[in-house]
CSV table of C-alpha atoms and ligand atoms in Angstrom, one decimal:
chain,number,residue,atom,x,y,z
A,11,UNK,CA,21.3,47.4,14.4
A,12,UNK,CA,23.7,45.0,13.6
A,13,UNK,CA,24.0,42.2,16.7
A,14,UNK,CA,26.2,39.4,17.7
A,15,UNK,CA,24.4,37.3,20.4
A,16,UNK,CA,26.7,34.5,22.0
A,17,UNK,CA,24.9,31.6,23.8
A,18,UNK,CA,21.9,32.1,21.8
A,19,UNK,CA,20.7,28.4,21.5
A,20,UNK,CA,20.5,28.3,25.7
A,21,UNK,CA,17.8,28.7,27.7
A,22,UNK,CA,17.7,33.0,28.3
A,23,UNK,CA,19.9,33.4,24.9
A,24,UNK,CA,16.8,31.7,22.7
A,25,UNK,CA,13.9,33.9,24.9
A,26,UNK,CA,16.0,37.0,24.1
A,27,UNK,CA,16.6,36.3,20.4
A,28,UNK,CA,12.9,35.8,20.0
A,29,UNK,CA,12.1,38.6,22.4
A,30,UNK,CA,14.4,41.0,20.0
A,31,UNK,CA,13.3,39.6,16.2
A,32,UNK,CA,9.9,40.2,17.5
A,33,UNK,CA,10.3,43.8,19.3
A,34,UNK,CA,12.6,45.0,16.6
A,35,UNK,CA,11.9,43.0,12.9
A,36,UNK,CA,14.4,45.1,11.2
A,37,UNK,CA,17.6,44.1,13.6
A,38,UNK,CA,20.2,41.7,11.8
A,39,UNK,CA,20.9,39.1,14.6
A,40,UNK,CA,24.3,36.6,14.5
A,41,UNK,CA,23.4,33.8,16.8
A,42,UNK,CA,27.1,31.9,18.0
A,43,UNK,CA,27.0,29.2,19.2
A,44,UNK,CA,29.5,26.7,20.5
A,45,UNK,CA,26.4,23.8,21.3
A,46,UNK,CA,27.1,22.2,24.4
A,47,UNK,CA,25.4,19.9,26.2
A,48,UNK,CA,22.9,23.0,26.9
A,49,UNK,CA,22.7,24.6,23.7
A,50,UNK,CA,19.7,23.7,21.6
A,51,UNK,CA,19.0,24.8,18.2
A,52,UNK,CA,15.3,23.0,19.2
A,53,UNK,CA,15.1,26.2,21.3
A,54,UNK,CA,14.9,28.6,17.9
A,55,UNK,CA,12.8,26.1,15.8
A,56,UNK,CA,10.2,28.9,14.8
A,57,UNK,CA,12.8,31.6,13.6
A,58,UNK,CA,15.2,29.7,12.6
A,59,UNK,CA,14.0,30.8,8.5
A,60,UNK,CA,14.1,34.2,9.2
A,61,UNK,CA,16.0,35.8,6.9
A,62,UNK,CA,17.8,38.4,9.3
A,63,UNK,CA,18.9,35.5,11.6
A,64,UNK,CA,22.1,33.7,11.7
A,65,UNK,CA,23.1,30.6,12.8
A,66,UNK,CA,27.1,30.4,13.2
A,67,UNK,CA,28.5,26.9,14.9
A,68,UNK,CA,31.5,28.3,17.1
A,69,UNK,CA,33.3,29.4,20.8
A,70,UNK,CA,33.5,32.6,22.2
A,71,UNK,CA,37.4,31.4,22.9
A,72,UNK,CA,38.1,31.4,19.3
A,73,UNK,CA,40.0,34.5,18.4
A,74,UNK,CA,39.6,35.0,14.5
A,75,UNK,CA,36.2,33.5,14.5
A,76,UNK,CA,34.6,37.5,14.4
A,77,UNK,CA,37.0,39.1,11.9
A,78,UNK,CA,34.5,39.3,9.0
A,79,UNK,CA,31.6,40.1,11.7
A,80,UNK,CA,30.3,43.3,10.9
A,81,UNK,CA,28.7,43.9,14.7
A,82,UNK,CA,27.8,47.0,16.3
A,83,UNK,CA,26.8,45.3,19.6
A,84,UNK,CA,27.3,42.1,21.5
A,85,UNK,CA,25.3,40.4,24.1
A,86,UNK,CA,26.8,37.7,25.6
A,87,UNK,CA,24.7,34.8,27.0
A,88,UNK,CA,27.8,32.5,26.2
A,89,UNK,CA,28.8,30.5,29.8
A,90,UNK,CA,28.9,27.0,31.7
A,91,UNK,CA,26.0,27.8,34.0
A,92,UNK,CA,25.5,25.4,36.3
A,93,UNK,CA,26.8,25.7,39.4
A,94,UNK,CA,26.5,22.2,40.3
A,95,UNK,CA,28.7,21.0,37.1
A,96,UNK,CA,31.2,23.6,38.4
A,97,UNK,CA,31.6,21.6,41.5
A,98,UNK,CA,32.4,18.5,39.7
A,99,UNK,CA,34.9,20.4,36.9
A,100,UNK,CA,35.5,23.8,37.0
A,101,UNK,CA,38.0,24.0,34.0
A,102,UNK,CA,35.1,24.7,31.1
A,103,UNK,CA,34.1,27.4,33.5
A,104,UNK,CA,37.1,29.2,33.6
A,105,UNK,CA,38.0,28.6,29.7
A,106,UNK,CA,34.3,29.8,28.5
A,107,UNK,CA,33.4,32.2,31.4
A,108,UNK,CA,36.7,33.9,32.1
A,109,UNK,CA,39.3,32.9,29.0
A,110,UNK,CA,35.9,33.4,26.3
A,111,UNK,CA,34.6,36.4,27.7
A,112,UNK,CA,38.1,38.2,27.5
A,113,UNK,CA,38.5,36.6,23.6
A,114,UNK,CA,35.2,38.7,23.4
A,115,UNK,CA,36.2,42.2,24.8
A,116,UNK,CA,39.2,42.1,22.7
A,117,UNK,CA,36.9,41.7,19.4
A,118,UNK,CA,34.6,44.2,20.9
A,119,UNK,CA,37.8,46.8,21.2
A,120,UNK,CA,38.7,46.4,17.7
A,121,UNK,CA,35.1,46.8,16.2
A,122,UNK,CA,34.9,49.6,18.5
A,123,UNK,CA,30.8,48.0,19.5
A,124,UNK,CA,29.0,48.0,22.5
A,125,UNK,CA,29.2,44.7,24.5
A,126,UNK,CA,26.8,43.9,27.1
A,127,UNK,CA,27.7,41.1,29.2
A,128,UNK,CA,25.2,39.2,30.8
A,129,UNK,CA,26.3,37.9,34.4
A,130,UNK,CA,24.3,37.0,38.0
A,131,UNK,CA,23.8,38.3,41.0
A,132,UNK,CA,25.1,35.2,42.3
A,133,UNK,CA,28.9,37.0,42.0
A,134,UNK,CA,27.8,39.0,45.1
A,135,UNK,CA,27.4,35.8,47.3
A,136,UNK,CA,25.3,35.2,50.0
A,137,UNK,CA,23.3,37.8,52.4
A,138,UNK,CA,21.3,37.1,55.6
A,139,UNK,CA,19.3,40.4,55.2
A,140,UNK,CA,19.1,43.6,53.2
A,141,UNK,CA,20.1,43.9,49.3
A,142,UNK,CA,23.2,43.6,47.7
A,143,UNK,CA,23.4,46.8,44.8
A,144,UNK,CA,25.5,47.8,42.1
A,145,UNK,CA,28.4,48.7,44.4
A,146,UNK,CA,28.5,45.8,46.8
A,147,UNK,CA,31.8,43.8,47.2
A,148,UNK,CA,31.8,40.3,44.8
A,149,UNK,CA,32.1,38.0,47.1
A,150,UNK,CA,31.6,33.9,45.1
A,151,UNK,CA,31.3,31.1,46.6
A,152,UNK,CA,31.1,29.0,43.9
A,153,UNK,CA,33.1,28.3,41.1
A,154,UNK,CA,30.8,28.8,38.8
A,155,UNK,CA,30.2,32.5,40.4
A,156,UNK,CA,34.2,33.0,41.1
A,157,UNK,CA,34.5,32.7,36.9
A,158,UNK,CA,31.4,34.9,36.6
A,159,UNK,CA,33.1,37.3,39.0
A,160,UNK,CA,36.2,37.4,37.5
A,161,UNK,CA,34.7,38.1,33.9
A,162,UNK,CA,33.0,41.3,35.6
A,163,UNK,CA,36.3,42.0,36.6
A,164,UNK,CA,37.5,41.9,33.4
A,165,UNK,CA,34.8,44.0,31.7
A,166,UNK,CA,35.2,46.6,34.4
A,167,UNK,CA,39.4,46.6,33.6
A,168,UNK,CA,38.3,47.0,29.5
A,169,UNK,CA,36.4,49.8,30.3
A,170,UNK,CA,38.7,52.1,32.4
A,171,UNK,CA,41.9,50.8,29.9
A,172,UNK,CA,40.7,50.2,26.6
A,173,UNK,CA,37.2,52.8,26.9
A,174,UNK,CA,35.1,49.7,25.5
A,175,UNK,CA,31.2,50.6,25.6
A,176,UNK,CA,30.3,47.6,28.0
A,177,UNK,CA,27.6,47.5,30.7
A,178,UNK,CA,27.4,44.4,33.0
A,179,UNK,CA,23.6,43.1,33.8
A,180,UNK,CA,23.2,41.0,37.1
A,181,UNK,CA,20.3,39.3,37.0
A,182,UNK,CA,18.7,36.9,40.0
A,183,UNK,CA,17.2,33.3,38.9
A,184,UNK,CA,15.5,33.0,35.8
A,185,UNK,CA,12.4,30.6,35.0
A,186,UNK,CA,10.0,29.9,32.0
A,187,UNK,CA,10.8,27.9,28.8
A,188,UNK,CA,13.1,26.4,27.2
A,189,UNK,CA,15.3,26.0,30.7
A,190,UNK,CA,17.7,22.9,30.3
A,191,UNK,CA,16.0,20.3,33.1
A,192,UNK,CA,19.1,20.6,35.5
A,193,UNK,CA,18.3,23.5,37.0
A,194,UNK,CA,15.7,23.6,39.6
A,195,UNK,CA,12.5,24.7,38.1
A,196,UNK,CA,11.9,22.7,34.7
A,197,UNK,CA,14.0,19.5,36.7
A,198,UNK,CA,10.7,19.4,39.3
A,199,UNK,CA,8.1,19.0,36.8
A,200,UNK,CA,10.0,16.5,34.8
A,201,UNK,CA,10.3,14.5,38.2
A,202,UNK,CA,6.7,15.0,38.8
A,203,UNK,CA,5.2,14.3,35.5
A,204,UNK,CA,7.7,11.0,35.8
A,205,UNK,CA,7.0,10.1,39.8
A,206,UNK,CA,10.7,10.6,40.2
A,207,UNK,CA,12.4,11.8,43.6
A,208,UNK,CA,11.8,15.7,43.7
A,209,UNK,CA,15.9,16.4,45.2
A,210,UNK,CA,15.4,19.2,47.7
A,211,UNK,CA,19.5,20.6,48.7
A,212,UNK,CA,19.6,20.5,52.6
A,213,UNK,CA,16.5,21.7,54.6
A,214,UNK,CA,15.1,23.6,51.5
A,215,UNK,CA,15.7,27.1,53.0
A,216,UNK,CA,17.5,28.5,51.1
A,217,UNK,CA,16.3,32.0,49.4
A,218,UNK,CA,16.2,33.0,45.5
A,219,UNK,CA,14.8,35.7,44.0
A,220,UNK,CA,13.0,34.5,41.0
A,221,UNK,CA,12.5,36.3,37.5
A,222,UNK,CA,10.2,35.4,34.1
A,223,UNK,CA,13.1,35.2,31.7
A,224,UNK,CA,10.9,37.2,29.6
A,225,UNK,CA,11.2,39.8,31.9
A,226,UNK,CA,14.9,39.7,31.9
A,227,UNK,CA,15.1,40.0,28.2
A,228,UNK,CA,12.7,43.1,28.5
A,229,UNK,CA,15.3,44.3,30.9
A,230,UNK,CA,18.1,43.3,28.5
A,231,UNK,CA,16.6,45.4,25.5
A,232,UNK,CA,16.0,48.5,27.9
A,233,UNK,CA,20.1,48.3,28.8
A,234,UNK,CA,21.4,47.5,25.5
A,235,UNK,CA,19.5,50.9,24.3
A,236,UNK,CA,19.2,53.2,27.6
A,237,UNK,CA,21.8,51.9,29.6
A,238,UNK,CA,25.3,53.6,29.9
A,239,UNK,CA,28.8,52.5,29.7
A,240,UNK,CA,30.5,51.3,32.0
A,241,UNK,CA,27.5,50.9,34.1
A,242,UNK,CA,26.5,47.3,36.0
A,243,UNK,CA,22.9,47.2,36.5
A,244,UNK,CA,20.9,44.6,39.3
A,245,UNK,CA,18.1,42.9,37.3
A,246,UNK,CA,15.5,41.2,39.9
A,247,UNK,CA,11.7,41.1,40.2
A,248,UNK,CA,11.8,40.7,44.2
A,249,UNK,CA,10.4,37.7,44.3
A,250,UNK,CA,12.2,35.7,47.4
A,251,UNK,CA,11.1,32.3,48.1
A,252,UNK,CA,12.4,29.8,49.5
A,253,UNK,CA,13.6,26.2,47.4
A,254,UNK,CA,10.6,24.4,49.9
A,255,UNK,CA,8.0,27.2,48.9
A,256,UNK,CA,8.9,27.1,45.1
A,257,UNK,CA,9.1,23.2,45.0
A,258,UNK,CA,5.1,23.1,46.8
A,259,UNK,CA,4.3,25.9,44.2
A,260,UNK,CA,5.3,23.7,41.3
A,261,UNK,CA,4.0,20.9,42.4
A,262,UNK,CA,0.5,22.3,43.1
A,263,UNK,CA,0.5,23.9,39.7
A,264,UNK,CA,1.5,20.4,38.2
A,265,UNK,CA,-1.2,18.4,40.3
A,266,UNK,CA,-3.6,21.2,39.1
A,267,UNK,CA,-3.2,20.9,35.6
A,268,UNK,CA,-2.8,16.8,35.7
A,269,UNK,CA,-6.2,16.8,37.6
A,270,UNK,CA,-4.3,14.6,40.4
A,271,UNK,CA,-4.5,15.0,44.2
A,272,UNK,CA,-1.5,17.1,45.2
A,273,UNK,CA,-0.1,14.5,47.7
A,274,UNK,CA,0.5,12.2,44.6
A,275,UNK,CA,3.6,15.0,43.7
A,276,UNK,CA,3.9,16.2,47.2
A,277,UNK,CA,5.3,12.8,48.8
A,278,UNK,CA,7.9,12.9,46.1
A,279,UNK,CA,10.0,15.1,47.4
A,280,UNK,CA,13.5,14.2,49.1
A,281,UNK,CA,15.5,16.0,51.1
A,282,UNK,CA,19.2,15.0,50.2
A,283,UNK,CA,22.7,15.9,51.2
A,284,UNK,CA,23.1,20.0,50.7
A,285,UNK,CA,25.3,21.3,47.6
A,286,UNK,CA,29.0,22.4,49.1
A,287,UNK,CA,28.7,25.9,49.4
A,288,UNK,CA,25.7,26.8,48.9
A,289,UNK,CA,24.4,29.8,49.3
A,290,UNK,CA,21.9,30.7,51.6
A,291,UNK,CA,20.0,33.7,50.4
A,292,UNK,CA,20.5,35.8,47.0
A,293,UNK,CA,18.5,39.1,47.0
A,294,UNK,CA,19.7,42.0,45.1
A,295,UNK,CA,17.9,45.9,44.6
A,296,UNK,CA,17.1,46.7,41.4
A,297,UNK,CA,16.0,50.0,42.1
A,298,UNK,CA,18.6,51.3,39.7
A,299,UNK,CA,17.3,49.9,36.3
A,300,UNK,CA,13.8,50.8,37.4
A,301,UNK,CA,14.1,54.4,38.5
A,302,UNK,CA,17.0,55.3,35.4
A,303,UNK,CA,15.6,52.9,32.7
A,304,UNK,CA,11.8,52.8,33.7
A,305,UNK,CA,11.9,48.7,33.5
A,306,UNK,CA,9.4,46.8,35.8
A,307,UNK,CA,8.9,43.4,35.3
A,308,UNK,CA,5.6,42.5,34.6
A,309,UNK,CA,4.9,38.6,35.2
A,310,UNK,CA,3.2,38.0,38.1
A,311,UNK,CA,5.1,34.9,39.9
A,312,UNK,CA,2.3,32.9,40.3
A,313,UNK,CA,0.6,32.9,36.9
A,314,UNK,CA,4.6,32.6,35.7
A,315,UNK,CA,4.7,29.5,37.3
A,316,UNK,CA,1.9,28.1,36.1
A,317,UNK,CA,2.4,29.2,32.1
A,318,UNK,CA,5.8,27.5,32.9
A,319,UNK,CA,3.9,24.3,34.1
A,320,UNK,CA,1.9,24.3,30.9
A,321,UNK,CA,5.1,24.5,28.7
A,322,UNK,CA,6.5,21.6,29.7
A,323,UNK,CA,3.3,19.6,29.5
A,324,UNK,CA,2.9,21.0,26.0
A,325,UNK,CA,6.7,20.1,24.9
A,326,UNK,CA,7.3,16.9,25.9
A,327,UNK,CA,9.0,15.9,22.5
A,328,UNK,CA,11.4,18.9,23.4
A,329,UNK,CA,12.5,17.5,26.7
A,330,UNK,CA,12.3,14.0,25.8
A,331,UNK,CA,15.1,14.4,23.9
A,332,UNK,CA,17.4,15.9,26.2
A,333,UNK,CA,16.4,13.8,28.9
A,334,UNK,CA,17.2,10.5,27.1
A,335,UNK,CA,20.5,11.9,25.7
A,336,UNK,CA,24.0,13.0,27.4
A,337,UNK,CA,22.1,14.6,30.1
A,338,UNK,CA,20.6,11.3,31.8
A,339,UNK,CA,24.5,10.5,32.4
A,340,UNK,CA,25.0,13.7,34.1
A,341,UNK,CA,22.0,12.7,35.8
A,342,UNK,CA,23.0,9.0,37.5
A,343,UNK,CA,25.8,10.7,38.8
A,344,UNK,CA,24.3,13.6,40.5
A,345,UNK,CA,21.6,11.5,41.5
A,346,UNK,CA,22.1,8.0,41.0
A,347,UNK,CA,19.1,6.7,38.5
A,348,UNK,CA,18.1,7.1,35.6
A,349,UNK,CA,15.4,10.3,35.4
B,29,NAD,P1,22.5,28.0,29.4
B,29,NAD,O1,23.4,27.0,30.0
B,29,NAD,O2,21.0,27.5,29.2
B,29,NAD,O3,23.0,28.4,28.0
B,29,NAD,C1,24.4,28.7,27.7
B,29,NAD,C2,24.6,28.7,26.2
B,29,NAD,O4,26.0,29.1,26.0
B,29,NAD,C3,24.4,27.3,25.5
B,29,NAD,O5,23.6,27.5,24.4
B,29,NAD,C4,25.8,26.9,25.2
B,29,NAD,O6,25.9,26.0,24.1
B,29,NAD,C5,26.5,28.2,25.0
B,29,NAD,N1,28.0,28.1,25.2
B,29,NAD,C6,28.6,27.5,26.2
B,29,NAD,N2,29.9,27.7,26.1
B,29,NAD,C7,30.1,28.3,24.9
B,29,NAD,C8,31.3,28.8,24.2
B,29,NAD,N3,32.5,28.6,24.6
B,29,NAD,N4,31.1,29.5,23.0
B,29,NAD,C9,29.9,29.7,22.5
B,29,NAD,N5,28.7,29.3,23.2
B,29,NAD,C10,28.9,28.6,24.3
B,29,NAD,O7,22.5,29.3,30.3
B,29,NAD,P2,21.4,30.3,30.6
B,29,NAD,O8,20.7,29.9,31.8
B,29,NAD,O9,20.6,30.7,29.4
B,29,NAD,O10,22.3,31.6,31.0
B,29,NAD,C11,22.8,32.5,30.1
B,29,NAD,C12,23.7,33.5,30.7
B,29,NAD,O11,22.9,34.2,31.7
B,29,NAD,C13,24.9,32.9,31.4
B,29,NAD,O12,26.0,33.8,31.2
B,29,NAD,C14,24.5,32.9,32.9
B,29,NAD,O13,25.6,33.1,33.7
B,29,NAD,C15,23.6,34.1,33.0
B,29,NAD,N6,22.5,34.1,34.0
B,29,NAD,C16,21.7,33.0,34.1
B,29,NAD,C17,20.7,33.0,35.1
B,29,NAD,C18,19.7,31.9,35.2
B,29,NAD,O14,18.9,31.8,36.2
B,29,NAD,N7,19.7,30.9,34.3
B,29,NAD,C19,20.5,34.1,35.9
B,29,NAD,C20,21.4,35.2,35.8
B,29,NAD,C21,22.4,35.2,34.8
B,30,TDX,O1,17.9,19.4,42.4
B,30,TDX,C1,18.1,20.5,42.9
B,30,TDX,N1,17.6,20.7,44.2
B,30,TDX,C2,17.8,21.8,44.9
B,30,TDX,O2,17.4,22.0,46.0
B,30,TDX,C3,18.6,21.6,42.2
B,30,TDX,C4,19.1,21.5,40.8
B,30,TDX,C5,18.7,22.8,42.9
B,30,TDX,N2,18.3,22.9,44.2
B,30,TDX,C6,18.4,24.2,44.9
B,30,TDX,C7,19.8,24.9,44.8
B,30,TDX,C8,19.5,26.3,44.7
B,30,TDX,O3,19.3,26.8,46.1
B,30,TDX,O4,17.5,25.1,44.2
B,30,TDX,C9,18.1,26.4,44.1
B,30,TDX,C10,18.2,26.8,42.6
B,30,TDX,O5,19.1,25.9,42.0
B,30,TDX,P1,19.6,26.0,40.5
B,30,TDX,O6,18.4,25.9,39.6
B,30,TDX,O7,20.7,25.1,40.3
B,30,TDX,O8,20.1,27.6,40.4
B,30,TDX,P2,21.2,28.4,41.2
B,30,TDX,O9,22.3,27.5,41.8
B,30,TDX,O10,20.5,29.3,42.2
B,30,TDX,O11,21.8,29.3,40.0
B,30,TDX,C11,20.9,29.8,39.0
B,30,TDX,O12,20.7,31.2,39.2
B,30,TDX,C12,21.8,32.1,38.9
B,30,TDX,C13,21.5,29.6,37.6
B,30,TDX,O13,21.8,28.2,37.4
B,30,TDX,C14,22.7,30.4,37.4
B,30,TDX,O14,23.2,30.2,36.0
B,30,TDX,C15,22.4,31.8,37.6
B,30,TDX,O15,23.6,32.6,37.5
């Protein structure tokens, strides 16, 4: 199989390329890439030599970049992805979530190739109790959701018009390597291992549902072969903690594998102002992909976190480099020091 994976240098793009060279050594695999501030050719170090993997330096907005592409499916990672950044500026969102993923069902008309589009169960909004599934309303409250919402939307249209092969995949929050420090997980061990504030949004309440990103590319590979057009299918490990919960978790495991009393970590954390918007509780069924395509995810949360743990104790020249670039900008602002 001949694949076109957009976003591939992020932090779930890299996991599933290596996931899918490894699973399937015969696949040819074109990773594009527009390198952002989160894309990270760091992230594909080890596979970067192999000789049925492509590196190609470009946006999904650019309309004649695939015309000599020989594709016969696409997954695509490509997106702005953090919600907060859509707060401050919401225009990249829009041109790479909505304007790049309809530059990409157009290409995946005329080759006629399956596309397999890669979105969050954060489009559904917020829920007190129950699940949301496949059917439930899309309801963002961020922008960053509204442009992931609204390139659903156009998937769903491309299907019903144009017959495209796509499936949509909404998956709940990722963890595990390779996750660019602004995102919750891999930004409270950097704080720890540094004895920075640990910024807790609000009263810490608030609910995700969190996923090994391994387990989401397992769930990726089941789709892209066993899934069916013009299907969306919920991707979750039901896993619901709270931000308080996960923060203690991570900073146990930290303290752990330090050999430092856990109060050291603990008294870091800081509960500041909440996020506008945010949303209180994201839990979706994924009783669909495991009863049709017989996926289960298989990393237990607690040894997930630790591995996770480890990985950034054992890369430090990985994230020393992002933290001391562009990002510690983004950083002062959001948070007013340096990290
Ligand atoms: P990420 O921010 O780590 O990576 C995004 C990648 O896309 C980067 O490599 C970036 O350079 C690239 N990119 C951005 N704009 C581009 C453009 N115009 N053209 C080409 N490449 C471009 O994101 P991630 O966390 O790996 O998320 C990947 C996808 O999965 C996103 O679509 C996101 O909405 C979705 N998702 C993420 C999570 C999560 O918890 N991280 C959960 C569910 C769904
Ligand atoms: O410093 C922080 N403090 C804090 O309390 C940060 C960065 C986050 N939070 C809270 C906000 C959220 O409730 O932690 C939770 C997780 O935050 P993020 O890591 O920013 O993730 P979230 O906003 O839930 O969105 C993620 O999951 C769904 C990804 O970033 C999205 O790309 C994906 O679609």
């Amino acid at each position: 199989m001949k694949l076109l994976v957009t976003g591939g240098a992020g932090f779930i793009g890299s996991n599933f390329i290596r996931h899918m060279l490894s699973a399937y050594p015969d696949y040819r695999i074109i990773n594009l890439d527009k390198l952002t501030y989160a894309g990270n050719l760091e992230n594909l170090q080890d596979i970067d030599k192999f000789p049925n993997y492509t590196f190609v330096k470009g946006d999904i907005g650019d309309s004649h970049i695939f015309d000599k592409m020989e594709i016969d499916a696409i997954v695509n990672f490509a997106a702005e992805s953090h919600v907060d950044r859509s707060i401050l500026d919401a225009t990249p969102f829009l041109k790479t979530n909505v304007i790049g993923t309809y530059n990409l069902l157009e290409t995946a008309r005329q080759k006629a190739c399956i596309f397999l589009h890669v979105s969050t169960d954060e489009v559904y909004g917020s829920i007190d109790r129950g699940f949301f599934n496949e059917d439930s309303r899309l309801l963002p409250n961020s922008p960053y959701a509204a442009s992931k919402a609204a390139s659903d939307m156009l998937v769903r249209s491309y299907v019903e018009t144009h017959d495209v092969m796509a499936i949509i995949t909404r998956c709940s929050n990722n963890y595990g390597p390779y996750q660019f420090p602004e995102k919750l997980f891999p930004l409270v061990i950097l704080n720890a291992l540094n004895r920075k504030p640990i910024p807790v949004y609000g009263d810490g309440m608030n609910v995700r549902d969190w996923i090994h990103v391994n387990d989401h590319c397992r769930a990726l590979d089941a789709v892209l072969h066993k899934g069916r057009a013009g299907d969306v299918y919920n991707i979750g490990a039901r896993c619901e903690r709270t931000n308080i919960e996960a923060v203690r978790l991570l900073l146990k495991k930290t303290s752990e594998q330090l050999g430092i009393d856990e109060q050291e970590l603990t008294g870091l954390i800081t509960f500041v102002k909440d996020r506008p918007g945010h949303d209180k509780r994201y839990a979706i069924d994924p009783s669909m992909i495991e009863g049709n395509l017989k996926w289960l995810p298989e990393k237990d949360f607690d040894k997930g976190v630790s591995e996770t743990v480890q990985w950034y104790l054992s890369n430090e020249k990985w994230w020393q480099r992002i933290v001391s670039g562009e990002y510690a900008e983004y950083y002062r602002t959001q948070y007013g020091e340096s990290i």
